[in-house]
CSV table of C-alpha atoms in Angstrom, one decimal:
chain,number,residue,atom,x,y,z
I,1,MET,CA,122.8,2.4,335.6
I,2,TRP,CA,124.1,6.0,335.1
I,3,ALA,CA,123.4,6.2,331.4
I,4,THR,CA,119.7,5.1,331.6
I,5,ARG,CA,118.5,6.5,334.9
I,6,TRP,CA,119.6,10.0,335.2
I,7,GLY,CA,120.3,13.0,333.0
I,8,VAL,CA,123.7,14.7,333.3
I,9,TYR,CA,124.3,18.4,333.9
I,10,HIS,CA,125.6,19.7,330.6
I,11,ASP,CA,125.0,22.6,328.3
I,12,ASP,CA,123.7,22.2,324.8
I,13,GLY,CA,127.2,22.3,323.2
I,14,SER,CA,128.5,19.6,325.5
I,15,SER,CA,125.5,17.3,324.7
I,16,ALA,CA,125.9,17.8,320.9
I,17,MET,CA,129.6,17.1,321.3
I,18,TRP,CA,128.9,13.8,323.1
I,19,PHE,CA,126.5,12.8,320.4
I,20,LEU,CA,128.9,13.5,317.6
I,21,VAL,CA,131.8,11.8,319.3
I,22,SER,CA,129.7,8.7,319.9
I,23,LEU,CA,128.6,8.4,316.3
I,24,PHE,CA,132.0,9.2,314.9
I,25,GLY,CA,133.7,6.9,317.3
I,26,GLY,CA,131.3,4.1,316.4
I,27,VAL,CA,132.0,4.5,312.7
I,28,LEU,CA,135.7,4.3,313.4
I,29,LEU,CA,135.4,1.2,315.5
I,30,LEU,CA,133.3,-0.5,312.9
I,31,TRP,CA,135.8,0.3,310.2
I,32,GLY,CA,138.6,-1.0,312.3
I,33,ALA,CA,136.8,-4.1,313.4
I,34,ALA,CA,135.8,-5.0,309.8
I,35,HIS,CA,139.5,-5.2,308.9
I,36,PHE,CA,140.1,-7.2,312.1
I,37,VAL,CA,137.7,-10.0,311.1
I,38,PRO,CA,139.9,-11.6,308.4
I,39,TRP,CA,142.8,-11.6,310.7
I,40,MET,CA,140.8,-13.3,313.5
I,41,LEU,CA,139.3,-15.9,311.2
I,42,ALA,CA,142.8,-16.7,309.7
I,43,ALA,CA,144.3,-16.9,313.2
I,44,LEU,CA,141.6,-19.5,314.2
I,45,ASP,CA,142.4,-21.5,311.2
I,46,ARG,CA,146.2,-21.5,311.7
I,47,ARG,CA,145.9,-22.4,315.4
I,48,SER,CA,143.1,-25.0,315.0
I,49,THR,CA,145.6,-27.9,315.5
I,50,ARG,CA,146.2,-26.7,319.1
I,51,PHE,CA,142.5,-26.6,320.0
I,52,PRO,CA,140.5,-29.2,321.8
I,53,ARG,CA,138.9,-31.7,319.4
I,54,ALA,CA,135.4,-30.1,319.4
I,55,LEU,CA,136.8,-26.7,318.7
I,56,ARG,CA,139.3,-28.0,316.2
I,57,LEU,CA,136.6,-29.5,314.1
I,58,ALA,CA,134.6,-26.3,314.1
I,59,THR,CA,137.5,-24.1,313.2
I,60,ARG,CA,139.2,-26.2,310.6
I,61,ARG,CA,139.3,-24.4,307.3
I,62,LEU,CA,137.3,-21.5,308.8
I,63,GLY,CA,139.7,-19.2,306.9
I,64,GLY,CA,139.2,-21.0,303.7
I,65,GLY,CA,137.8,-18.6,301.0
I,66,LEU,CA,138.9,-15.8,303.2
I,67,ALA,CA,137.6,-13.0,301.2
I,68,ARG,CA,134.0,-14.3,301.1
I,69,THR,CA,134.1,-15.6,304.6
I,70,SER,CA,135.4,-12.4,306.1
I,71,ALA,CA,132.9,-10.3,304.1
I,72,GLY,CA,130.0,-12.2,305.4
I,73,ALA,CA,131.3,-12.4,309.0
I,74,ALA,CA,132.0,-8.6,308.9
I,75,SER,CA,128.5,-8.0,307.6
I,76,GLY,CA,127.1,-9.9,310.4
I,77,MET,CA,129.3,-7.9,312.9
I,78,ILE,CA,128.0,-4.6,311.4
I,79,VAL,CA,124.4,-5.7,311.8
I,80,ILE,CA,124.9,-6.7,315.4
I,81,ALA,CA,126.8,-3.4,316.1
I,82,THR,CA,123.8,-1.6,314.7
I,83,THR,CA,121.1,-3.6,316.4
I,84,THR,CA,122.6,-3.5,319.9
I,85,PRO,CA,122.5,0.3,320.3
I,86,LEU,CA,118.9,0.2,319.0
I,87,LEU,CA,118.0,-2.3,321.7
I,88,ILE,CA,119.6,0.0,324.4
I,89,LEU,CA,118.1,3.3,323.1
I,90,GLY,CA,114.6,2.2,321.9
I,91,PRO,CA,113.1,0.7,325.2
I,92,THR,CA,115.1,2.9,327.4
I,93,MET,CA,114.0,6.1,325.8
I,94,GLN,CA,110.5,4.8,325.7
I,95,ALA,CA,110.6,4.2,329.5
I,96,GLN,CA,112.0,7.7,330.0
I,97,ASN,CA,109.3,9.3,327.9
I,98,GLU,CA,106.7,7.4,329.9
I,99,GLY,CA,108.2,8.7,333.1
I,100,ARG,CA,108.1,12.3,331.7
I,101,TYR,CA,104.6,12.0,330.3
I,102,ARG,CA,102.0,14.4,331.5
I,103,PRO,CA,98.4,14.3,330.3
I,104,LEU,CA,97.2,17.2,328.1
I,105,ALA,CA,93.5,16.7,329.1
I,106,ARG,CA,91.4,14.7,331.4
I,107,ALA,CA,91.4,10.9,330.8
I,108,GLY,CA,89.3,10.2,327.7
I,109,ALA,CA,88.6,13.8,327.0
I,110,ALA,CA,89.0,15.4,323.6
I,111,VAL,CA,90.6,18.9,323.3
I,112,ILE,CA,90.1,20.6,320.0
I,113,GLY,CA,91.8,23.9,319.5
I,114,ALA,CA,92.3,26.8,317.0
I,115,ASP,CA,95.9,27.7,316.0
I,116,THR,CA,95.1,31.4,315.6
I,117,ALA,CA,92.7,33.8,317.2
I,118,THR,CA,90.7,34.2,313.9
I,119,GLU,CA,89.9,30.6,313.5
I,120,PRO,CA,87.8,29.5,316.6
I,121,ALA,CA,84.5,30.0,314.7
I,122,THR,CA,85.7,27.9,311.8
I,123,VAL,CA,86.9,25.1,314.2
I,124,ARG,CA,83.6,25.2,316.0
I,125,SER,CA,81.8,24.9,312.7
I,126,ILE,CA,83.9,21.9,311.7
I,127,ILE,CA,83.2,20.1,315.0
I,128,ASP,CA,79.5,20.7,314.6
I,129,GLN,CA,79.6,19.1,311.1
I,130,GLU,CA,81.7,16.1,312.2
I,131,LEU,CA,80.1,15.5,315.6
I,132,PRO,CA,76.6,17.0,315.4
I,133,GLY,CA,74.8,17.3,318.7
I,134,VAL,CA,77.8,16.6,321.0
I,135,PRO,CA,78.1,19.0,323.9
I,136,LEU,CA,81.1,21.2,324.0
I,137,LEU,CA,82.9,23.0,326.8
I,138,THR,CA,84.7,26.2,325.8
I,139,ALA,CA,87.9,27.6,327.2
I,140,GLY,CA,90.2,30.4,326.6
I,141,ILE,CA,93.9,29.5,326.6
I,142,ARG,CA,95.6,32.6,325.1
I,143,THR,CA,93.4,35.1,327.1
I,144,LEU,CA,95.9,35.4,329.9
I,145,SER,CA,99.6,35.0,329.8
I,146,PRO,CA,100.8,31.5,330.9
I,147,SER,CA,103.8,33.1,332.6
I,148,PHE,CA,101.9,33.2,335.9
I,149,ASN,CA,102.1,29.4,336.3
I,150,ALA,CA,104.9,29.6,338.9
I,151,PHE,CA,104.3,29.0,342.6
I,152,ASP,CA,107.3,29.5,344.9
I,153,GLY,CA,109.6,28.2,342.2
I,154,THR,CA,107.5,25.2,341.4
I,155,GLU,CA,106.3,25.2,337.7
I,156,LEU,CA,102.7,24.2,336.7
I,157,VAL,CA,102.9,21.6,334.0
I,158,GLY,CA,99.3,21.9,332.8
I,159,GLU,CA,97.5,24.5,330.8
I,160,THR,CA,95.7,27.5,332.1
I,161,TYR,CA,91.9,27.6,331.3
I,162,VAL,CA,89.6,30.6,331.4
I,163,GLY,CA,85.9,29.7,331.4
I,164,GLY,CA,82.8,29.1,333.4
I,165,GLN,CA,81.4,26.7,336.0
I,166,ALA,CA,80.8,23.8,333.6
I,167,LEU,CA,84.5,24.0,332.7
I,168,LEU,CA,85.6,24.1,336.4
I,169,ARG,CA,83.5,21.0,337.1
I,170,HIS,CA,85.1,19.1,334.2
I,171,LEU,CA,88.7,20.1,335.2
I,172,THR,CA,88.2,19.1,338.8
I,173,GLY,CA,86.0,16.1,338.2
I,174,ASN,CA,83.8,17.4,341.1
I,175,PRO,CA,80.3,18.5,340.2
I,176,ASP,CA,79.8,19.9,343.7
I,177,ILE,CA,82.8,22.2,343.7
I,178,PRO,CA,81.8,25.7,344.6
I,179,TYR,CA,82.3,28.3,341.9
I,180,ASP,CA,83.5,31.8,342.8
I,181,PRO,CA,83.9,34.2,339.9
I,182,ALA,CA,86.7,36.0,341.7
I,183,THR,CA,88.8,33.0,342.8
I,184,ALA,CA,91.2,30.8,340.7
I,185,VAL,CA,91.4,27.1,341.2
I,186,LEU,CA,94.6,25.1,341.0
I,187,VAL,CA,94.1,21.4,340.2
I,188,SER,CA,97.3,19.7,341.3
I,189,ALA,CA,98.6,17.0,343.5
I,190,ASP,CA,102.1,18.4,343.8
I,191,ILE,CA,101.4,22.1,344.3
I,192,GLU,CA,99.5,23.5,347.2
I,193,GLN,CA,98.6,27.1,346.9
I,194,GLN,CA,96.5,29.2,349.1
I,195,GLY,CA,96.2,33.0,349.1
I,196,TYR,CA,96.9,35.0,346.0
I,197,ILE,CA,98.4,34.3,342.6
I,198,PRO,CA,100.1,36.8,340.2
I,199,ILE,CA,98.4,37.0,336.8
I,200,HIS,CA,100.2,38.7,333.9
I,201,TYR,CA,98.2,40.1,331.0
I,202,THR,CA,98.4,42.5,328.1
I,203,LEU,CA,95.9,45.3,327.6
I,204,SER,CA,96.1,47.7,324.7
I,205,GLY,CA,99.7,46.8,324.2
I,206,ILE,CA,100.6,47.4,327.9
I,207,ASP,CA,101.8,44.5,330.1
I,208,SER,CA,100.2,44.4,333.5
I,209,VAL,CA,100.0,42.2,336.5
I,210,THR,CA,97.3,41.6,339.1
I,211,TYR,CA,96.7,39.2,342.0
I,212,LEU,CA,93.9,36.8,342.2
I,213,PRO,CA,92.7,34.7,345.0
I,214,VAL,CA,93.5,31.0,344.5
I,215,ILE,CA,92.6,27.6,346.2
I,216,SER,CA,94.0,24.2,345.5
I,217,VAL,CA,92.1,21.0,344.9
I,218,PRO,CA,93.3,17.5,344.2
I,219,PRO,CA,93.2,16.2,340.6
I,220,PRO,CA,90.7,13.5,339.4
I,221,GLU,CA,93.6,11.6,337.8
I,222,PRO,CA,97.3,11.2,338.6
I,223,ASP,CA,99.7,13.7,337.0
I,224,TRP,CA,96.8,15.9,335.8
I,225,GLU,CA,97.4,19.6,336.4
I,226,ALA,CA,95.5,22.6,335.4
I,227,LEU,CA,94.8,26.1,336.5
I,228,PHE,CA,91.2,27.5,336.2
I,229,VAL,CA,90.6,31.3,336.1
I,230,PRO,CA,86.9,32.4,336.0
I,231,GLU,CA,86.0,34.3,332.9
I,232,GLU,CA,84.4,37.0,335.1
I,233,ALA,CA,87.8,37.7,336.7
I,234,ALA,CA,89.4,38.1,333.2
I,235,ARG,CA,86.6,40.4,332.1
I,236,THR,CA,87.0,42.5,335.2
I,237,LEU,CA,90.5,43.2,334.1
I,238,GLY,CA,89.2,44.4,330.7
I,239,VAL,CA,90.5,41.3,329.0
I,240,THR,CA,88.3,39.9,326.2
I,241,VAL,CA,87.7,36.2,326.7
I,242,THR,CA,88.0,34.5,323.3
I,243,PRO,CA,87.2,30.7,323.5
I,244,ASP,CA,89.9,28.9,321.5
I,245,ARG,CA,89.6,25.5,323.0
I,246,PHE,CA,86.7,23.2,322.7
I,247,ILE,CA,86.5,20.3,325.1
I,248,ILE,CA,84.4,17.0,324.8
I,249,ASP,CA,83.8,15.4,328.2
I,250,PRO,CA,84.0,11.6,327.8
I,251,ALA,CA,80.9,11.4,330.1
I,252,HIS,CA,78.9,12.9,327.2
I,253,HIS,CA,80.8,11.4,324.2
I,254,GLN,CA,83.9,9.3,323.8
I,255,VAL,CA,85.7,10.4,320.6
I,256,SER,CA,86.7,7.3,318.6
I,257,ILE,CA,89.9,7.0,316.6
I,258,PRO,CA,88.1,7.3,313.2
I,259,GLU,CA,86.4,10.5,314.5
I,260,GLU,CA,89.7,11.9,315.7
I,261,GLU,CA,91.3,11.2,312.3
I,262,ARG,CA,88.4,12.9,310.4
I,263,LEU,CA,88.7,15.9,312.6
I,264,ALA,CA,92.5,16.1,312.3
I,265,ARG,CA,92.2,16.0,308.5
I,266,ARG,CA,89.7,18.8,308.5
I,267,LEU,CA,91.8,20.9,311.0
I,268,LEU,CA,95.1,20.2,309.3
I,269,VAL,CA,95.9,23.9,308.7
I,270,ILE,CA,93.8,25.8,311.2
I,271,GLY,CA,93.7,23.8,314.3
I,272,PHE,CA,94.4,20.5,316.1
I,273,VAL,CA,92.7,17.7,318.0
I,274,HIS,CA,94.0,15.6,320.9
I,275,VAL,CA,92.2,12.8,322.6
I,276,GLU,CA,93.8,11.9,325.9
I,277,ARG,CA,94.3,8.2,325.9
I,278,GLY,CA,97.4,8.2,328.2
I,279,PHE,CA,100.9,7.3,327.2
I,280,GLN,CA,101.0,5.5,323.8
I,281,PRO,CA,104.2,3.6,323.4
I,282,THR,CA,105.7,3.5,320.0
I,283,THR,CA,106.3,0.2,318.3
I,284,ALA,CA,108.5,1.5,315.5
I,285,TRP,CA,111.7,0.4,317.2
I,286,TYR,CA,110.5,-3.2,317.1
I,287,VAL,CA,111.7,-3.4,313.5
I,288,VAL,CA,115.1,-4.1,315.0
I,289,ALA,CA,113.8,-7.7,315.7
I,290,ALA,CA,114.2,-8.4,312.0
I,291,LEU,CA,117.9,-7.2,311.9
I,292,PRO,CA,119.4,-10.3,313.6
I,293,LEU,CA,118.0,-12.4,310.8
I,294,LEU,CA,120.2,-10.5,308.4
I,295,ALA,CA,123.2,-11.3,310.6
I,296,VAL,CA,122.2,-15.0,310.6
I,297,ALA,CA,122.0,-15.0,306.9
I,298,ALA,CA,125.3,-13.2,306.4
I,299,VAL,CA,127.2,-15.5,308.8
I,300,VAL,CA,125.6,-18.7,307.4
I,301,ARG,CA,126.5,-17.6,303.9
I,302,ALA,CA,130.0,-16.7,305.0
I,303,SER,CA,130.6,-20.2,306.5
I,304,ARG,CA,129.8,-21.9,303.1
I,305,SER,CA,133.0,-23.3,301.7
I,306,PHE,CA,133.9,-26.2,299.3
I,307,ALA,CA,137.3,-26.4,301.0
I,308,ALA,CA,135.6,-27.0,304.3
I,309,TYR,CA,133.3,-29.5,302.8
I,310,ARG,CA,136.2,-31.8,301.9
I,311,VAL,CA,137.5,-31.7,305.5
I,312,LEU,CA,134.1,-32.1,307.1
I,313,ARG,CA,133.1,-34.9,304.8
I,314,ARG,CA,136.2,-36.9,305.8
I,315,LEU,CA,135.7,-36.1,309.5
I,316,SER,CA,132.0,-37.2,309.4
I,317,ALA,CA,132.9,-40.6,307.8
I,318,GLY,CA,129.8,-40.4,305.6
I,319,SER,CA,127.3,-39.7,308.3
I,320,SER,CA,124.8,-37.1,307.4
I,321,LEU,CA,124.0,-36.2,311.0
I,322,THR,CA,127.7,-35.8,311.9
I,323,LEU,CA,128.1,-33.6,308.8
I,324,ARG,CA,125.2,-31.4,309.9
I,325,LEU,CA,126.7,-31.1,313.4
I,326,LEU,CA,130.1,-30.2,312.1
I,327,THR,CA,128.7,-27.5,309.7
I,328,ALA,CA,126.5,-26.1,312.6
I,329,ALA,CA,129.7,-25.9,314.8
I,330,ARG,CA,131.5,-24.2,312.0
I,331,ALA,CA,128.6,-21.6,311.7
I,332,LEU,CA,128.5,-21.2,315.4
I,333,THR,CA,132.2,-20.3,315.6
I,334,ALA,CA,132.0,-17.8,312.9
I,335,SER,CA,128.8,-16.2,314.6
I,336,LEU,CA,130.6,-16.0,317.9
I,337,CYS,CA,133.4,-14.1,316.4
I,338,SER,CA,130.9,-11.6,314.7
I,339,THR,CA,128.7,-11.3,317.7
I,340,ALA,CA,131.5,-10.7,320.2
I,341,LEU,CA,132.9,-7.9,318.1
I,342,GLY,CA,129.7,-6.4,317.1
I,343,GLY,CA,128.2,-6.6,320.6
I,344,LEU,CA,131.2,-4.9,322.2
I,345,ILE,CA,131.1,-2.1,319.7
I,346,GLY,CA,127.3,-1.7,319.9
I,347,ILE,CA,127.2,-1.6,323.7
I,348,GLY,CA,129.8,1.1,323.7
I,349,VAL,CA,128.1,3.3,321.1
I,350,GLY,CA,124.7,2.8,322.6
I,351,LEU,CA,125.8,3.9,326.1
I,352,CYS,CA,127.6,6.9,324.7
I,353,VAL,CA,124.7,8.0,322.5
I,354,LEU,CA,122.3,7.5,325.4
I,355,ARG,CA,124.5,9.6,327.7
I,356,ALA,CA,124.4,12.4,325.1
I,357,LYS,CA,120.7,12.1,324.8
I,358,ASN,CA,120.2,12.4,328.6
I,359,ALA,CA,122.3,15.6,328.8
I,360,TYR,CA,120.1,18.5,329.7
I,361,SER,CA,120.7,22.3,330.0
I,362,LEU,CA,118.8,22.2,333.3
I,363,GLU,CA,119.2,19.9,336.2
I,364,PRO,CA,116.9,17.0,335.2
I,365,ALA,CA,114.5,15.1,337.5
I,366,PRO,CA,115.2,11.3,338.1
I,367,LEU,CA,113.8,9.1,335.5
I,368,PRO,CA,112.5,5.6,336.1
I,369,SER,CA,115.2,3.0,336.0
I,370,PHE,CA,115.1,0.6,333.0
I,371,SER,CA,117.5,-2.1,332.3
I,372,PRO,CA,118.1,-2.9,328.5
I,373,TRP,CA,120.4,-5.7,329.4
I,374,PRO,CA,118.0,-8.6,329.3
I,375,ALA,CA,117.2,-7.8,325.6
I,376,VAL,CA,120.9,-7.2,324.8
I,377,THR,CA,121.9,-10.4,326.5
I,378,ALA,CA,119.2,-12.4,324.7
I,379,LEU,CA,120.4,-11.1,321.4
I,380,LEU,CA,124.2,-11.7,322.0
I,381,ALA,CA,123.7,-15.1,323.5
I,382,GLY,CA,120.8,-16.3,321.2
I,383,LEU,CA,122.2,-15.2,317.9
I,384,PRO,CA,125.1,-17.7,317.6
I,385,VAL,CA,122.7,-20.5,318.7
I,386,LEU,CA,120.2,-19.4,316.0
I,387,THR,CA,122.9,-19.3,313.4
I,388,ALA,CA,124.0,-22.8,314.3
I,389,LEU,CA,120.5,-24.1,314.2
I,390,ALA,CA,120.0,-22.5,310.8
I,391,ALA,CA,123.1,-24.1,309.5
I,392,ALA,CA,122.1,-27.5,311.0
I,393,LEU,CA,118.8,-27.4,309.2
I,394,LEU,CA,120.1,-26.4,305.8
I,395,PRO,CA,121.3,-29.1,303.4
I,396,PRO,CA,124.9,-29.8,304.1
I,397,SER,CA,125.7,-30.0,300.4
I,398,TRP,CA,124.6,-26.3,300.0
I,399,LEU,CA,126.2,-25.0,303.1
I,400,THR,CA,129.6,-26.6,302.3
I,401,GLY,CA,129.4,-25.3,298.7
I,402,ARG,CA,129.4,-28.8,297.1
I,403,GLY,CA,129.8,-28.6,293.4
I,404,THR,CA,131.6,-25.2,293.5
I,405,ALA,CA,135.3,-24.7,292.9
I,406,ARG,CA,135.9,-22.7,296.0
């Protein structure tokens, strides 16, 4: 579908306007729908005599205690209208992020870096304290300008590494790759480059450019891209190579999560640590699974009425099972009203917000298609059934408000 698969060509102002209009429009819809709930419940009550018998029994006195019933049903509608956009946005954006994800290092490798040029020695000391005896590969990232990562209009996603032969073997995953101190190596499956590559650098405050021979090699893992520049080539230009990245090859040591956390605490201000474990999906949006339970509680509480109890007791002819079925049907009808309104509003808001989220200032690449509709359909179809089941399991005397004067 258009809102989940493709970005839309917009400038930043248009994207922000879409986002604000979606949120503001959603608030207005909820405000208007909350006032519509009492009218809908009262209309069902007034016209219940014209309904088929099964529906008539479920809607009889549904408008009784209208203030309380409407408040509960409106609360359930608001919960559904909030949950539905989250079900659309959460998994869809996660699928999009997975499609855009590019590894920052070789699979399993740890990259530990210094934030400033004055901190590499301190960072190296911390690594030696936390991981004594672990072999380290050194690389310079800020030695040369990353602005030379463009090849015939194709942009290199990965970093530019300046280092020696051991670093080249790690980046390519090939221990037999020939090392030429005057030739750069492009590790990429999407970019094929032979010939020369422009390299921009700054020396004594003067911006300069030179051309370096380059060859292309396939990456050891999908989506991994990097550009290797021999440190000898940088020194030939007069550029001082300062190692500011320290790499731990997983073949020598696999950094565990506790080790990563300890290093991150020590490097909180002066550096960072990243262990490439692939795309890690977030589970934070799964909290929306608890929101429908609030809607169930609100609607079940809304359908509680002493006036309805007198009607249902007479219709059930003293049968406890029939009374439970009638109270369940009553809760089902109220839930259908809340779910229909809330789902309609939530789907509209979710699609509009997602469209605003997918608006880019540059023409976007196609994203993997993902359909949120199975989850949304399961919510909207299953919630009334769950509400009716909860009402059937509750004591009829409580659900119908027996002993209260309502």
